[in-house]
Coordinates of C-alpha atoms in Angstrom, one line a residue:
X1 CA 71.2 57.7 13.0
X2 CA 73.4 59.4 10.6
X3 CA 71.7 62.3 8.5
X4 CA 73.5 62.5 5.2
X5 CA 72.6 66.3 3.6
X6 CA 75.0 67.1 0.0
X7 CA 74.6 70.4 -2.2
X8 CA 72.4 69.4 -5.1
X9 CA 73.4 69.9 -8.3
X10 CA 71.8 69.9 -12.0
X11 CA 71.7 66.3 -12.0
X12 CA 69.3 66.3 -8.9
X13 CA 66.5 68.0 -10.6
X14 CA 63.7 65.2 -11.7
X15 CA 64.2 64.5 -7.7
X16 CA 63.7 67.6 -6.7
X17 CA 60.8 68.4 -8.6
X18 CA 59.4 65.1 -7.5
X19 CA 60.3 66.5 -3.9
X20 CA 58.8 69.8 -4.4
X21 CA 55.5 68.6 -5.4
X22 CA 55.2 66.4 -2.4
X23 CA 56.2 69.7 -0.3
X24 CA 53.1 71.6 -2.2
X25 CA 50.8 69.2 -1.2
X26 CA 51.8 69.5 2.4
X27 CA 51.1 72.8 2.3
X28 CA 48.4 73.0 0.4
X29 CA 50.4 75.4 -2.4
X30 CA 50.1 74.4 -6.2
X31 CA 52.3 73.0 -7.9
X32 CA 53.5 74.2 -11.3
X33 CA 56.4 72.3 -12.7
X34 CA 57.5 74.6 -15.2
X35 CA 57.2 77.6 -12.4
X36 CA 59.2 74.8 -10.1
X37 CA 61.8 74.2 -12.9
X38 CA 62.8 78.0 -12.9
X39 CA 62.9 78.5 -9.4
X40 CA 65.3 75.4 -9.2
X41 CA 67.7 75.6 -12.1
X42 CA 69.6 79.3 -11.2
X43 CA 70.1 77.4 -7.8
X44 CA 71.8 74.1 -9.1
X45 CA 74.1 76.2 -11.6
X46 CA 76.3 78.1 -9.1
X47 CA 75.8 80.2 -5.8
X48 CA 74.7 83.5 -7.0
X49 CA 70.8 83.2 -5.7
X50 CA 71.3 80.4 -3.3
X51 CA 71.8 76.8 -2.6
X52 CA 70.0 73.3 -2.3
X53 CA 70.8 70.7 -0.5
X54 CA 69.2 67.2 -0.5
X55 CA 68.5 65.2 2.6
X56 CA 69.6 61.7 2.9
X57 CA 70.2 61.1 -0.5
X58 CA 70.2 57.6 -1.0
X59 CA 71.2 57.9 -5.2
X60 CA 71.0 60.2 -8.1
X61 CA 66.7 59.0 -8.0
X62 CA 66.1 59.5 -4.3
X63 CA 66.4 61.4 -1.4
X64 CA 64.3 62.0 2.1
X65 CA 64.0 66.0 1.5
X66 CA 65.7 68.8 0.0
X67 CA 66.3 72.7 2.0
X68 CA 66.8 75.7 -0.2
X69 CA 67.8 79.0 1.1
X70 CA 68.5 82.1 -1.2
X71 CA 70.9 85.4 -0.7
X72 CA 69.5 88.5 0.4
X73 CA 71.6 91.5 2.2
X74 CA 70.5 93.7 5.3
X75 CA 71.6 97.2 6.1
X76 CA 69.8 96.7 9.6
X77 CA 72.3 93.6 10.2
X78 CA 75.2 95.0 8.4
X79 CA 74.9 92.1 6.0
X80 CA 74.3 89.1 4.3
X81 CA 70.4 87.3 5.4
X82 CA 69.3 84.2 4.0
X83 CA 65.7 83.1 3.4
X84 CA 65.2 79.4 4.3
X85 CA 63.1 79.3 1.1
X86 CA 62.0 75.5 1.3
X87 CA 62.7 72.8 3.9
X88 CA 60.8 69.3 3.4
X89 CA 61.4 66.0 5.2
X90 CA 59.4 63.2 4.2
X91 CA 60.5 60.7 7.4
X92 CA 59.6 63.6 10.2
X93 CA 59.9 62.7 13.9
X94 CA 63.5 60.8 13.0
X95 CA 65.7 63.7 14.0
X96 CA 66.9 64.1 10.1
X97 CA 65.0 67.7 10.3
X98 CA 67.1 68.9 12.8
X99 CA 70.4 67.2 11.9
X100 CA 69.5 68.5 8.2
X101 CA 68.7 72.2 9.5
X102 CA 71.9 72.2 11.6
X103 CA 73.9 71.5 8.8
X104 CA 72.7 74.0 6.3
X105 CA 73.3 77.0 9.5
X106 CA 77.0 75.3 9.6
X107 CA 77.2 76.4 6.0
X108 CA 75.5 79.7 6.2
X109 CA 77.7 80.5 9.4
X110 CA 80.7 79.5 6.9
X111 CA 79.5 81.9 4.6
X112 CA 79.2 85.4 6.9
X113 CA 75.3 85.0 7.1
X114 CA 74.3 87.1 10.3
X115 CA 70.7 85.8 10.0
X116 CA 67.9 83.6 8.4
X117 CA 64.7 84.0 7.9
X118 CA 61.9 81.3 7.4
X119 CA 58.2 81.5 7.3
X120 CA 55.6 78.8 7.8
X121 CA 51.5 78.2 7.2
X122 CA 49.6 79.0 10.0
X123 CA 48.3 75.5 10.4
X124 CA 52.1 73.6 10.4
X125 CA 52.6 73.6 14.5
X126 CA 54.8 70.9 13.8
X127 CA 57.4 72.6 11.8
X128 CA 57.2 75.8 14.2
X129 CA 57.9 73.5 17.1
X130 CA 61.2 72.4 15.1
X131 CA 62.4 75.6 14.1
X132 CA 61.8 77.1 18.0
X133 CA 63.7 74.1 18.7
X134 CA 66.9 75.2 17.2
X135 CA 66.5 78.4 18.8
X136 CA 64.2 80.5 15.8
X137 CA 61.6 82.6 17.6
X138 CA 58.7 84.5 15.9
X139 CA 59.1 88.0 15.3
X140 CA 57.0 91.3 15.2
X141 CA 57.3 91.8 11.4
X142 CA 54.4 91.2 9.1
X143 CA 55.6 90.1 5.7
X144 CA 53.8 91.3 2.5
X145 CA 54.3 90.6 -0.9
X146 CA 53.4 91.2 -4.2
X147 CA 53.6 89.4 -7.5
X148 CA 55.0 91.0 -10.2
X149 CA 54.4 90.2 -14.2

């Protein structure tokens, strides 16, 4: 099977936000559309926070997932990082995951990106299994966060 992943682009958002809610549920996250809309639309304009790409887009209405991965920079790594904000499949087990995930590493290797970060829930086995797969391996760190107003 060939896995078909394109950059989205402004056009692509009612499917993407259509795509994000189903990746909320998943995960057990809420879903805001207006918060969903804002993190989405600085992505689609150009590349200054990041890119999206859809999965298997079959047209302008439809695709089988979507990966997002914003910019960050690392004095530790002498350079640029990536987050792999978002990755969602809907047909899992059918190898598009992994065809999907080595594609967007192709482009982040393209780009001078010496590493990427992900995060998953506890609970989501599965998609730890798929990322140790391709060669990602837990580390040490704790992350923290805070929300700022």
């Amino acid at each position: 099977m060939t896995t078909v992943v394109r950059r989205a682009n402004s056009g692509d958002l009612p499917v993407l936000l259509e795509l994000v809610a189903e990746y909320c549920e998943a995960d057990h996250h809420t879903f805001d559309p207006a918060v969903a809309h804002a993190g989405l639309e600085p992505l689609l304009d150009d590349d200054t926070y990041g890119a999206i790409w859809l999965i298997d887009p079959t047209d302008r209405a439809s695709a089988d997932g979507y990966s997002v991965v914003t910019w960050g920079w690392s004095i530790e790594i002498g350079g640029l990082e990536v987050v792999l904000d978002e990755f969602y499949v809907r047909s899992r087990g059918e190898g598009r995951g992994s065809e999907a995930l080595r594609i967007v590493e192709s482009d982040c290797r393209r780009r001078g990106v010496k590493r990427i970060f992900l995060e998953t829930e506890l609970a989501n086995e599965r998609a730890r299994q798929l990322y140790e797969r391709h060669g990602y391996r837990a580390d040490d760190s704790i992350w923290m966060s805070k929300e700022l107003s």
